[in-house]
């Protein structure tokens, strides 16, 4: 078996793996129902099967067709993974402390740092837009009770203080590292 397109092969395997996992998990743990009364496990099962089939098709295409350009996998960029997962964790830890508006703005800027074409002005624009959009959709539209503004730092738990501080230091270190690496 000769893999002609590594990127498609591994992304197809990932899709097929996730699809298989979620379809099997929903089948084993949720009621599927019947044709007239579909259960809560039916929809995730069908989505998992569809994702698995799409993944299998991508894998088969990667074995048959050569890519139009070089698509071998290069070295893995850990900075991007750290920034994206860190943004999600930052949202979880900081929402109660910083409020919805400031937390959304922070995670937009943190996620923008993962781009190799990072521009601060565009990141600020996205942050402002997403903060307003999140407020309109979740607070005004859906009526969710989310804190909009920061709470007093005295009310923050030690874990929240630690996580916010560490995540800001990591972002700063990654920005400094990227600036040093981009210099000729």
mmCIF file of N, CA and C in Angstrom, residues 25-161:
data_model
loop_
_atom_site.group_PDB
_atom_site.id
_atom_site.type_symbol
_atom_site.label_atom_id
_atom_site.label_comp_id
_atom_site.label_asym_id
_atom_site.label_seq_id
_atom_site.Cartn_x
_atom_site.Cartn_y
_atom_site.Cartn_z
ATOM 1 N N UNK A 25 -20.117 4.715 20.392
ATOM 2 C CA UNK A 25 -20.446 5.219 21.725
ATOM 3 C C UNK A 25 -21.937 5.525 21.847
ATOM 4 N N UNK A 26 -22.505 6.190 20.852
ATOM 5 C CA UNK A 26 -23.928 6.524 20.937
ATOM 6 C C UNK A 26 -24.791 5.273 20.825
ATOM 7 N N UNK A 27 -24.359 4.299 20.043
ATOM 8 C CA UNK A 27 -25.120 3.052 19.912
ATOM 9 C C UNK A 27 -25.138 2.277 21.228
ATOM 10 N N UNK A 28 -24.000 2.245 21.918
ATOM 11 C CA UNK A 28 -23.905 1.463 23.148
ATOM 12 C C UNK A 28 -24.485 2.178 24.369
ATOM 13 N N UNK A 29 -24.501 3.493 24.373
ATOM 14 C CA UNK A 29 -24.870 4.226 25.589
ATOM 15 C C UNK A 29 -26.201 4.960 25.532
ATOM 16 N N UNK A 30 -26.801 5.082 24.369
ATOM 17 C CA UNK A 30 -28.063 5.810 24.255
ATOM 18 C C UNK A 30 -29.106 4.945 23.574
ATOM 19 N N UNK A 31 -30.355 5.257 23.863
ATOM 20 C CA UNK A 31 -31.463 4.543 23.241
ATOM 21 C C UNK A 31 -31.597 4.993 21.789
ATOM 22 N N UNK A 32 -31.602 4.027 20.859
ATOM 23 C CA UNK A 32 -31.716 4.357 19.439
ATOM 24 C C UNK A 32 -33.166 4.610 19.035
ATOM 25 N N UNK A 33 -34.114 4.052 19.774
ATOM 26 C CA UNK A 33 -35.513 4.206 19.427
ATOM 27 C C UNK A 33 -35.883 3.302 18.267
ATOM 28 N N UNK A 34 -37.003 3.614 17.624
ATOM 29 C CA UNK A 34 -37.413 2.863 16.433
ATOM 30 C C UNK A 34 -37.734 3.845 15.323
ATOM 31 N N UNK A 35 -38.254 3.351 14.211
ATOM 32 C CA UNK A 35 -38.483 4.203 13.041
ATOM 33 C C UNK A 35 -39.508 5.302 13.314
ATOM 34 N N UNK A 36 -40.470 5.035 14.162
ATOM 35 C CA UNK A 36 -41.505 6.033 14.444
ATOM 36 C C UNK A 36 -41.107 6.990 15.571
ATOM 37 N N UNK A 37 -40.323 6.512 16.507
ATOM 38 C CA UNK A 37 -39.932 7.321 17.662
ATOM 39 C C UNK A 37 -38.422 7.207 17.843
ATOM 40 N N UNK A 38 -37.710 8.093 17.200
ATOM 41 C CA UNK A 38 -36.251 8.051 17.257
ATOM 42 C C UNK A 38 -35.769 8.446 18.648
ATOM 43 N N UNK A 39 -34.797 7.708 19.134
ATOM 44 C CA UNK A 39 -34.251 7.969 20.459
ATOM 45 C C UNK A 39 -33.126 8.990 20.415
ATOM 46 N N UNK A 40 -32.600 9.355 21.579
ATOM 47 C CA UNK A 40 -31.533 10.365 21.640
ATOM 48 C C UNK A 40 -30.204 9.892 21.059
ATOM 49 N N UNK A 41 -30.033 8.597 20.859
ATOM 50 C CA UNK A 41 -28.785 8.098 20.297
ATOM 51 C C UNK A 41 -28.777 8.022 18.783
ATOM 52 N N UNK A 42 -29.939 8.204 18.160
ATOM 53 C CA UNK A 42 -30.013 8.028 16.708
ATOM 54 C C UNK A 42 -29.236 9.095 15.946
ATOM 55 N N UNK A 43 -29.431 10.348 16.301
ATOM 56 C CA UNK A 43 -28.781 11.437 15.562
ATOM 57 C C UNK A 43 -27.259 11.387 15.677
ATOM 58 N N UNK A 44 -26.672 11.247 16.882
ATOM 59 C CA UNK A 44 -25.206 11.141 16.931
ATOM 60 C C UNK A 44 -24.690 9.883 16.236
ATOM 61 N N UNK A 45 -25.482 8.800 16.255
ATOM 62 C CA UNK A 45 -25.075 7.582 15.560
ATOM 63 C C UNK A 45 -24.984 7.830 14.058
ATOM 64 N N UNK A 46 -26.006 8.461 13.501
ATOM 65 C CA UNK A 46 -26.015 8.730 12.057
ATOM 66 C C UNK A 46 -24.894 9.700 11.687
ATOM 67 N N UNK A 47 -24.685 10.735 12.481
ATOM 68 C CA UNK A 47 -23.587 11.665 12.198
ATOM 69 C C UNK A 47 -22.231 10.970 12.265
ATOM 70 N N UNK A 48 -22.062 10.071 13.227
ATOM 71 C CA UNK A 48 -20.816 9.316 13.325
ATOM 72 C C UNK A 48 -20.594 8.424 12.120
ATOM 73 N N UNK A 49 -21.660 7.779 11.652
ATOM 74 C CA UNK A 49 -21.548 6.928 10.459
ATOM 75 C C UNK A 49 -21.195 7.773 9.241
ATOM 76 N N UNK A 50 -21.848 8.914 9.081
ATOM 77 C CA UNK A 50 -21.556 9.794 7.938
ATOM 78 C C UNK A 50 -20.106 10.269 7.994
ATOM 79 N N UNK A 51 -19.644 10.679 9.164
ATOM 80 C CA UNK A 51 -18.256 11.123 9.311
ATOM 81 C C UNK A 51 -17.285 9.984 9.021
ATOM 82 N N UNK A 52 -17.612 8.774 9.460
ATOM 83 C CA UNK A 52 -16.764 7.622 9.176
ATOM 84 C C UNK A 52 -16.694 7.305 7.694
ATOM 85 N N UNK A 53 -17.818 7.401 7.006
ATOM 86 C CA UNK A 53 -17.846 7.143 5.556
ATOM 87 C C UNK A 53 -17.049 8.208 4.811
ATOM 88 N N UNK A 54 -17.215 9.465 5.193
ATOM 89 C CA UNK A 54 -16.431 10.534 4.562
ATOM 90 C C UNK A 54 -14.942 10.297 4.789
ATOM 91 N N UNK A 55 -14.563 9.908 5.993
ATOM 92 C CA UNK A 55 -13.164 9.607 6.285
ATOM 93 C C UNK A 55 -12.640 8.462 5.445
ATOM 94 N N UNK A 56 -13.445 7.406 5.278
ATOM 95 C CA UNK A 56 -13.019 6.265 4.459
ATOM 96 C C UNK A 56 -12.837 6.673 3.002
ATOM 97 N N UNK A 57 -13.718 7.520 2.493
ATOM 98 C CA UNK A 57 -13.590 7.995 1.108
ATOM 99 C C UNK A 57 -12.310 8.806 0.945
ATOM 100 N N UNK A 58 -12.012 9.662 1.909
ATOM 101 C CA UNK A 58 -10.787 10.471 1.835
ATOM 102 C C UNK A 58 -9.549 9.575 1.879
ATOM 103 N N UNK A 59 -9.572 8.548 2.732
ATOM 104 C CA UNK A 59 -8.435 7.620 2.801
ATOM 105 C C UNK A 59 -8.253 6.905 1.471
ATOM 106 N N UNK A 60 -9.337 6.415 0.880
ATOM 107 C CA UNK A 60 -9.237 5.711 -0.404
ATOM 108 C C UNK A 60 -8.721 6.629 -1.506
ATOM 109 N N UNK A 61 -9.183 7.875 -1.521
ATOM 110 C CA UNK A 61 -8.686 8.823 -2.525
ATOM 111 C C UNK A 61 -7.204 9.109 -2.335
ATOM 112 N N UNK A 62 -6.747 9.133 -1.089
ATOM 113 C CA UNK A 62 -5.329 9.415 -0.838
ATOM 114 C C UNK A 62 -4.433 8.277 -1.315
ATOM 115 N N UNK A 63 -4.984 7.087 -1.432
ATOM 116 C CA UNK A 63 -4.208 5.946 -1.917
ATOM 117 C C UNK A 63 -4.187 5.868 -3.435
ATOM 118 N N UNK A 64 -5.178 6.469 -4.083
ATOM 119 C CA UNK A 64 -5.319 6.341 -5.539
ATOM 120 C C UNK A 64 -4.774 7.530 -6.315
ATOM 121 N N UNK A 65 -4.969 8.712 -5.796
ATOM 122 C CA UNK A 65 -4.664 9.909 -6.563
ATOM 123 C C UNK A 65 -3.478 10.653 -5.972
ATOM 124 N N UNK A 66 -2.560 11.024 -6.833
ATOM 125 C CA UNK A 66 -1.412 11.824 -6.397
ATOM 126 C C UNK A 66 -1.843 13.271 -6.214
ATOM 127 N N UNK A 67 -1.254 13.963 -5.258
ATOM 128 C CA UNK A 67 -1.610 15.371 -5.046
ATOM 129 C C UNK A 67 -1.058 16.248 -6.161
ATOM 130 N N UNK A 68 -1.661 17.422 -6.319
ATOM 131 C CA UNK A 68 -1.196 18.355 -7.346
ATOM 132 C C UNK A 68 0.088 19.056 -6.917
ATOM 133 N N UNK A 69 0.363 19.116 -5.635
ATOM 134 C CA UNK A 69 1.591 19.721 -5.122
ATOM 135 C C UNK A 69 2.099 18.874 -3.956
ATOM 136 N N UNK A 70 3.215 19.263 -3.394
ATOM 137 C CA UNK A 70 3.812 18.520 -2.289
ATOM 138 C C UNK A 70 2.926 18.610 -1.050
ATOM 139 N N UNK A 71 2.513 17.470 -0.528
ATOM 140 C CA UNK A 71 1.640 17.458 0.646
ATOM 141 C C UNK A 71 2.157 16.542 1.742
ATOM 142 N N UNK A 72 3.451 16.354 1.816
ATOM 143 C CA UNK A 72 3.968 15.543 2.916
ATOM 144 C C UNK A 72 3.855 16.338 4.214
ATOM 145 N N UNK A 73 3.745 15.618 5.283
ATOM 146 C CA UNK A 73 3.579 16.276 6.573
ATOM 147 C C UNK A 73 4.910 16.811 7.070
ATOM 148 N N UNK A 74 4.913 18.063 7.469
ATOM 149 C CA UNK A 74 6.114 18.688 8.015
ATOM 150 C C UNK A 74 6.151 18.505 9.517
ATOM 151 N N UNK A 75 7.039 19.211 10.174
ATOM 152 C CA UNK A 75 7.107 19.110 11.636
ATOM 153 C C UNK A 75 5.836 19.688 12.269
ATOM 154 N N UNK A 76 5.427 19.083 13.359
ATOM 155 C CA UNK A 76 4.204 19.506 14.036
ATOM 156 C C UNK A 76 4.454 20.811 14.776
ATOM 157 N N UNK A 77 3.545 21.764 14.632
ATOM 158 C CA UNK A 77 3.671 23.067 15.280
ATOM 159 C C UNK A 77 2.904 23.046 16.605
ATOM 160 N N UNK A 78 3.620 22.822 17.683
ATOM 161 C CA UNK A 78 3.003 22.712 19.003
ATOM 162 C C UNK A 78 2.429 24.034 19.487
ATOM 163 N N UNK A 79 2.976 25.155 19.006
ATOM 164 C CA UNK A 79 2.475 26.466 19.430
ATOM 165 C C UNK A 79 0.989 26.614 19.115
ATOM 166 N N UNK A 80 0.606 26.173 17.932
ATOM 167 C CA UNK A 80 -0.788 26.310 17.507
ATOM 168 C C UNK A 80 -1.696 25.480 18.407
ATOM 169 N N UNK A 81 -1.307 24.251 18.672
ATOM 170 C CA UNK A 81 -2.110 23.384 19.531
ATOM 171 C C UNK A 81 -2.249 23.980 20.930
ATOM 172 N N UNK A 82 -1.162 24.481 21.474
ATOM 173 C CA UNK A 82 -1.193 25.073 22.816
ATOM 174 C C UNK A 82 -2.114 26.292 22.844
ATOM 175 N N UNK A 83 -2.044 27.133 21.824
ATOM 176 C CA UNK A 83 -2.874 28.341 21.804
ATOM 177 C C UNK A 83 -4.359 28.018 21.651
ATOM 178 N N UNK A 84 -4.704 27.081 20.786
ATOM 179 C CA UNK A 84 -6.118 26.772 20.565
ATOM 180 C C UNK A 84 -6.719 26.078 21.788
ATOM 181 N N UNK A 85 -6.058 25.054 22.290
ATOM 182 C CA UNK A 85 -6.578 24.368 23.477
ATOM 183 C C UNK A 85 -6.531 25.297 24.688
ATOM 184 N N UNK A 86 -5.491 26.106 24.779
ATOM 185 C CA UNK A 86 -5.410 27.078 25.862
ATOM 186 C C UNK A 86 -6.535 28.097 25.815
ATOM 187 N N UNK A 87 -6.959 28.481 24.617
ATOM 188 C CA UNK A 87 -8.078 29.421 24.490
ATOM 189 C C UNK A 87 -9.368 28.821 25.030
ATOM 190 N N UNK A 88 -9.603 27.558 24.728
ATOM 191 C CA UNK A 88 -10.811 26.890 25.225
ATOM 192 C C UNK A 88 -10.768 26.780 26.748
ATOM 193 N N UNK A 89 -9.623 26.388 27.286
ATOM 194 C CA UNK A 89 -9.485 26.293 28.742
ATOM 195 C C UNK A 89 -9.580 27.667 29.403
ATOM 196 N N UNK A 90 -9.017 28.678 28.749
ATOM 197 C CA UNK A 90 -9.102 30.040 29.276
ATOM 198 C C UNK A 90 -10.562 30.470 29.388
ATOM 199 N N UNK A 91 -11.361 30.163 28.374
ATOM 200 C CA UNK A 91 -12.781 30.506 28.419
ATOM 201 C C UNK A 91 -13.453 29.823 29.608
ATOM 202 N N UNK A 92 -13.150 28.554 29.813
ATOM 203 C CA UNK A 92 -13.776 27.811 30.906
ATOM 204 C C UNK A 92 -13.411 28.391 32.273
ATOM 205 N N UNK A 93 -12.156 28.776 32.448
ATOM 206 C CA UNK A 93 -11.711 29.273 33.752
ATOM 207 C C UNK A 93 -12.028 30.750 33.964
ATOM 208 N N UNK A 94 -12.047 31.534 32.904
ATOM 209 C CA UNK A 94 -12.113 32.987 33.065
ATOM 210 C C UNK A 94 -13.506 33.582 32.907
ATOM 211 N N UNK A 95 -14.484 32.829 32.441
ATOM 212 C CA UNK A 95 -15.803 33.407 32.176
ATOM 213 C C UNK A 95 -16.416 34.034 33.421
ATOM 214 N N UNK A 96 -16.412 33.332 34.522
ATOM 215 C CA UNK A 96 -17.001 33.876 35.754
ATOM 216 C C UNK A 96 -16.214 35.072 36.279
ATOM 217 N N UNK A 97 -14.905 35.046 36.113
ATOM 218 C CA UNK A 97 -14.069 36.113 36.674
ATOM 219 C C UNK A 97 -14.040 37.355 35.792
ATOM 220 N N UNK A 98 -13.854 37.167 34.489
ATOM 221 C CA UNK A 98 -13.679 38.309 33.588
ATOM 222 C C UNK A 98 -14.962 38.750 32.892
ATOM 223 N N UNK A 99 -15.988 37.932 32.910
ATOM 224 C CA UNK A 99 -17.220 38.267 32.226
ATOM 225 C C UNK A 99 -17.159 37.866 30.757
ATOM 226 N N UNK A 100 -18.326 37.820 30.126
ATOM 227 C CA UNK A 100 -18.433 37.335 28.749
ATOM 228 C C UNK A 100 -17.670 38.204 27.761
ATOM 229 N N UNK A 101 -17.829 39.505 27.840
ATOM 230 C CA UNK A 101 -17.250 40.406 26.844
ATOM 231 C C UNK A 101 -15.724 40.314 26.840
ATOM 232 N N UNK A 102 -15.107 40.463 27.992
ATOM 233 C CA UNK A 102 -13.645 40.441 28.083
ATOM 234 C C UNK A 102 -13.078 39.048 27.791
ATOM 235 N N UNK A 103 -13.777 38.004 28.230
ATOM 236 C CA UNK A 103 -13.303 36.646 27.972
ATOM 237 C C UNK A 103 -13.333 36.328 26.486
ATOM 238 N N UNK A 104 -14.416 36.681 25.806
ATOM 239 C CA UNK A 104 -14.507 36.447 24.355
ATOM 240 C C UNK A 104 -13.411 37.227 23.639
ATOM 241 N N UNK A 105 -13.196 38.467 24.033
ATOM 242 C CA UNK A 105 -12.141 39.264 23.398
ATOM 243 C C UNK A 105 -10.772 38.612 23.600
ATOM 244 N N UNK A 106 -10.505 38.133 24.806
ATOM 245 C CA UNK A 106 -9.205 37.491 25.087
ATOM 246 C C UNK A 106 -9.013 36.218 24.283
ATOM 247 N N UNK A 107 -10.042 35.374 24.208
ATOM 248 C CA UNK A 107 -9.845 34.115 23.481
ATOM 249 C C UNK A 107 -9.752 34.344 21.981
ATOM 250 N N UNK A 108 -10.391 35.393 21.475
ATOM 251 C CA UNK A 108 -10.235 35.707 20.045
ATOM 252 C C UNK A 108 -8.797 36.121 19.738
ATOM 253 N N UNK A 109 -8.226 36.936 20.591
ATOM 254 C CA UNK A 109 -6.836 37.361 20.376
ATOM 255 C C UNK A 109 -5.889 36.181 20.572
ATOM 256 N N UNK A 110 -6.133 35.351 21.595
ATOM 257 C CA UNK A 110 -5.282 34.177 21.812
ATOM 258 C C UNK A 110 -5.351 33.224 20.624
ATOM 259 N N UNK A 111 -6.543 32.978 20.105
ATOM 260 C CA UNK A 111 -6.686 32.081 18.956
ATOM 261 C C UNK A 111 -6.069 32.679 17.707
ATOM 262 N N UNK A 112 -6.146 33.992 17.565
ATOM 263 C CA UNK A 112 -5.539 34.646 16.401
ATOM 264 C C UNK A 112 -4.024 34.503 16.407
ATOM 265 N N UNK A 113 -3.439 34.400 17.593
ATOM 266 C CA UNK A 113 -1.990 34.211 17.684
ATOM 267 C C UNK A 113 -1.548 32.896 17.050
ATOM 268 N N UNK A 114 -2.469 31.952 16.890
ATOM 269 C CA UNK A 114 -2.123 30.664 16.291
ATOM 270 C C UNK A 114 -1.887 30.777 14.791
ATOM 271 N N UNK A 115 -2.349 31.846 14.181
ATOM 272 C CA UNK A 115 -2.153 32.034 12.742
ATOM 273 C C UNK A 115 -0.728 32.489 12.457
ATOM 274 N N UNK A 116 -0.171 31.968 11.378
ATOM 275 C CA UNK A 116 1.168 32.411 10.973
ATOM 276 C C UNK A 116 1.119 33.814 10.369
ATOM 277 N N UNK A 117 -0.082 34.260 9.989
ATOM 278 C CA UNK A 117 -0.266 35.596 9.417
ATOM 279 C C UNK A 117 -0.939 36.518 10.429
ATOM 280 N N UNK A 118 -0.549 36.441 11.683
ATOM 281 C CA UNK A 118 -1.178 37.219 12.743
ATOM 282 C C UNK A 118 -0.976 38.709 12.517
ATOM 283 N N UNK A 119 -2.093 39.460 12.618
ATOM 284 C CA UNK A 119 -2.055 40.917 12.576
ATOM 285 C C UNK A 119 -2.891 41.422 13.745
ATOM 286 N N UNK A 120 -2.300 42.279 14.552
ATOM 287 C CA UNK A 120 -2.956 42.717 15.777
ATOM 288 C C UNK A 120 -4.245 43.487 15.488
ATOM 289 N N UNK A 121 -4.245 44.331 14.456
ATOM 290 C CA UNK A 121 -5.446 45.116 14.145
ATOM 291 C C UNK A 121 -6.619 44.217 13.770
ATOM 292 N N UNK A 122 -6.370 43.217 12.954
ATOM 293 C CA UNK A 122 -7.462 42.320 12.568
ATOM 294 C C UNK A 122 -7.916 41.475 13.758
ATOM 295 N N UNK A 123 -6.993 41.101 14.638
ATOM 296 C CA UNK A 123 -7.371 40.332 15.826
ATOM 297 C C UNK A 123 -8.263 41.164 16.745
ATOM 298 N N UNK A 124 -7.954 42.437 16.895
ATOM 299 C CA UNK A 124 -8.796 43.325 17.708
ATOM 300 C C UNK A 124 -10.176 43.469 17.065
ATOM 301 N N UNK A 125 -10.212 43.621 15.754
ATOM 302 C CA UNK A 125 -11.493 43.722 15.055
ATOM 303 C C UNK A 125 -12.353 42.485 15.244
ATOM 304 N N UNK A 126 -11.742 41.319 15.106
ATOM 305 C CA UNK A 126 -12.470 40.065 15.319
ATOM 306 C C UNK A 126 -12.929 39.958 16.765
ATOM 307 N N UNK A 127 -12.088 40.350 17.701
ATOM 308 C CA UNK A 127 -12.433 40.274 19.124
ATOM 309 C C UNK A 127 -13.635 41.160 19.446
ATOM 310 N N UNK A 128 -13.642 42.376 18.931
ATOM 311 C CA UNK A 128 -14.765 43.288 19.182
ATOM 312 C C UNK A 128 -16.044 42.736 18.559
ATOM 313 N N UNK A 129 -15.949 42.283 17.312
ATOM 314 C CA UNK A 129 -17.128 41.734 16.634
ATOM 315 C C UNK A 129 -17.673 40.515 17.376
ATOM 316 N N UNK A 130 -16.802 39.588 17.747
ATOM 317 C CA UNK A 130 -17.256 38.361 18.405
ATOM 318 C C UNK A 130 -17.823 38.635 19.795
ATOM 319 N N UNK A 131 -17.264 39.602 20.511
ATOM 320 C CA UNK A 131 -17.795 39.942 21.831
ATOM 321 C C UNK A 131 -19.211 40.498 21.707
ATOM 322 N N UNK A 132 -19.417 41.391 20.752
ATOM 323 C CA UNK A 132 -20.758 41.952 20.531
ATOM 324 C C UNK A 132 -21.712 40.874 20.042
ATOM 325 N N UNK A 133 -21.236 40.036 19.123
ATOM 326 C CA UNK A 133 -22.066 38.963 18.579
ATOM 327 C C UNK A 133 -22.478 37.977 19.678
ATOM 328 N N UNK A 134 -21.536 37.586 20.531
ATOM 329 C CA UNK A 134 -21.847 36.654 21.621
ATOM 330 C C UNK A 134 -22.851 37.269 22.589
ATOM 331 N N UNK A 135 -22.690 38.549 22.889
ATOM 332 C CA UNK A 135 -23.636 39.222 23.772
ATOM 333 C C UNK A 135 -25.031 39.241 23.150
ATOM 334 N N UNK A 136 -25.113 39.596 21.854
ATOM 335 C CA UNK A 136 -26.416 39.657 21.192
ATOM 336 C C UNK A 136 -27.086 38.288 21.120
ATOM 337 N N UNK A 137 -26.331 37.268 20.762
ATOM 338 C CA UNK A 137 -26.918 35.941 20.584
ATOM 339 C C UNK A 137 -27.257 35.290 21.922
ATOM 340 N N UNK A 138 -26.286 35.214 22.824
ATOM 341 C CA UNK A 138 -26.484 34.421 24.030
ATOM 342 C C UNK A 138 -27.226 35.159 25.138
ATOM 343 N N UNK A 139 -26.942 36.428 25.328
ATOM 344 C CA UNK A 139 -27.584 37.159 26.423
ATOM 345 C C UNK A 139 -28.910 37.754 25.968
ATOM 346 N N UNK A 140 -28.886 38.495 24.878
ATOM 347 C CA UNK A 140 -30.112 39.146 24.415
ATOM 348 C C UNK A 140 -31.043 38.175 23.689
ATOM 349 N N UNK A 141 -30.486 37.374 22.775
ATOM 350 C CA UNK A 141 -31.319 36.478 21.969
ATOM 351 C C UNK A 141 -31.844 35.280 22.735
ATOM 352 N N UNK A 142 -30.961 34.552 23.397
ATOM 353 C CA UNK A 142 -31.354 33.324 24.090
ATOM 354 C C UNK A 142 -31.690 33.539 25.558
ATOM 355 N N UNK A 143 -31.398 34.713 26.077
ATOM 356 C CA UNK A 143 -31.729 35.025 27.463
ATOM 357 C C UNK A 143 -30.894 34.279 28.495
ATOM 358 N N UNK A 144 -29.680 33.881 28.128
ATOM 359 C CA UNK A 144 -28.806 33.182 29.075
ATOM 360 C C UNK A 144 -28.282 34.174 30.110
ATOM 361 N N UNK A 145 -28.157 33.712 31.320
ATOM 362 C CA UNK A 145 -27.637 34.579 32.378
ATOM 363 C C UNK A 145 -26.134 34.357 32.505
ATOM 364 N N UNK A 146 -25.398 35.113 31.746
ATOM 365 C CA UNK A 146 -23.939 35.067 31.773
ATOM 366 C C UNK A 146 -23.421 36.384 32.324
ATOM 367 N N UNK A 147 -22.354 36.342 33.103
ATOM 368 C CA UNK A 147 -21.794 37.602 33.600
ATOM 369 C C UNK A 147 -21.198 38.398 32.442
ATOM 370 N N UNK A 148 -21.574 39.658 32.335
ATOM 371 C CA UNK A 148 -21.086 40.480 31.227
ATOM 372 C C UNK A 148 -19.804 41.214 31.565
ATOM 373 N N UNK A 149 -19.653 41.620 32.796
ATOM 374 C CA UNK A 149 -18.475 42.399 33.174
ATOM 375 C C UNK A 149 -17.670 41.644 34.230
ATOM 376 N N UNK A 150 -16.425 42.025 34.390
ATOM 377 C CA UNK A 150 -15.575 41.314 35.356
ATOM 378 C C UNK A 150 -16.095 41.436 36.784
ATOM 379 N N UNK A 151 -15.902 40.370 37.533
ATOM 380 C CA UNK A 151 -16.239 40.414 38.954
ATOM 381 C C UNK A 151 -15.024 40.938 39.719
ATOM 382 N N UNK A 152 -15.208 41.189 40.977
ATOM 383 C CA UNK A 152 -14.112 41.685 41.803
ATOM 384 C C UNK A 152 -13.040 40.601 41.935
ATOM 385 N N UNK A 153 -11.766 40.968 41.796
ATOM 386 C CA UNK A 153 -10.701 39.958 41.943
ATOM 387 C C UNK A 153 -10.721 39.248 43.291
ATOM 388 N N UNK A 154 -11.322 39.850 44.290
ATOM 389 C CA UNK A 154 -11.420 39.201 45.603
ATOM 390 C C UNK A 154 -12.323 37.972 45.552
ATOM 391 N N UNK A 155 -13.239 37.940 44.569
ATOM 392 C CA UNK A 155 -14.162 36.812 44.441
ATOM 393 C C UNK A 155 -13.566 35.665 43.628
ATOM 394 N N UNK A 156 -12.427 35.874 43.000
ATOM 395 C CA UNK A 156 -11.827 34.851 42.150
ATOM 396 C C UNK A 156 -11.224 33.749 43.004
ATOM 397 N N UNK A 157 -11.317 32.528 42.525
ATOM 398 C CA UNK A 157 -10.656 31.418 43.215
ATOM 399 C C UNK A 157 -9.165 31.452 42.891
ATOM 400 N N UNK A 158 -8.382 30.752 43.679
ATOM 401 C CA UNK A 158 -6.937 30.722 43.432
ATOM 402 C C UNK A 158 -6.640 30.048 42.103
ATOM 403 N N UNK A 159 -7.455 29.052 41.720
ATOM 404 C CA UNK A 159 -7.235 28.359 40.445
ATOM 405 C C UNK A 159 -7.471 29.302 39.271
ATOM 406 N N UNK A 160 -8.497 30.144 39.380
ATOM 407 C CA UNK A 160 -8.777 31.103 38.317
ATOM 408 C C UNK A 160 -7.643 32.106 38.191
ATOM 409 N N UNK A 161 -7.193 32.642 39.306
ATOM 410 C CA UNK A 161 -6.069 33.597 39.275
ATOM 411 C C UNK A 161 -4.830 32.961 38.661
#
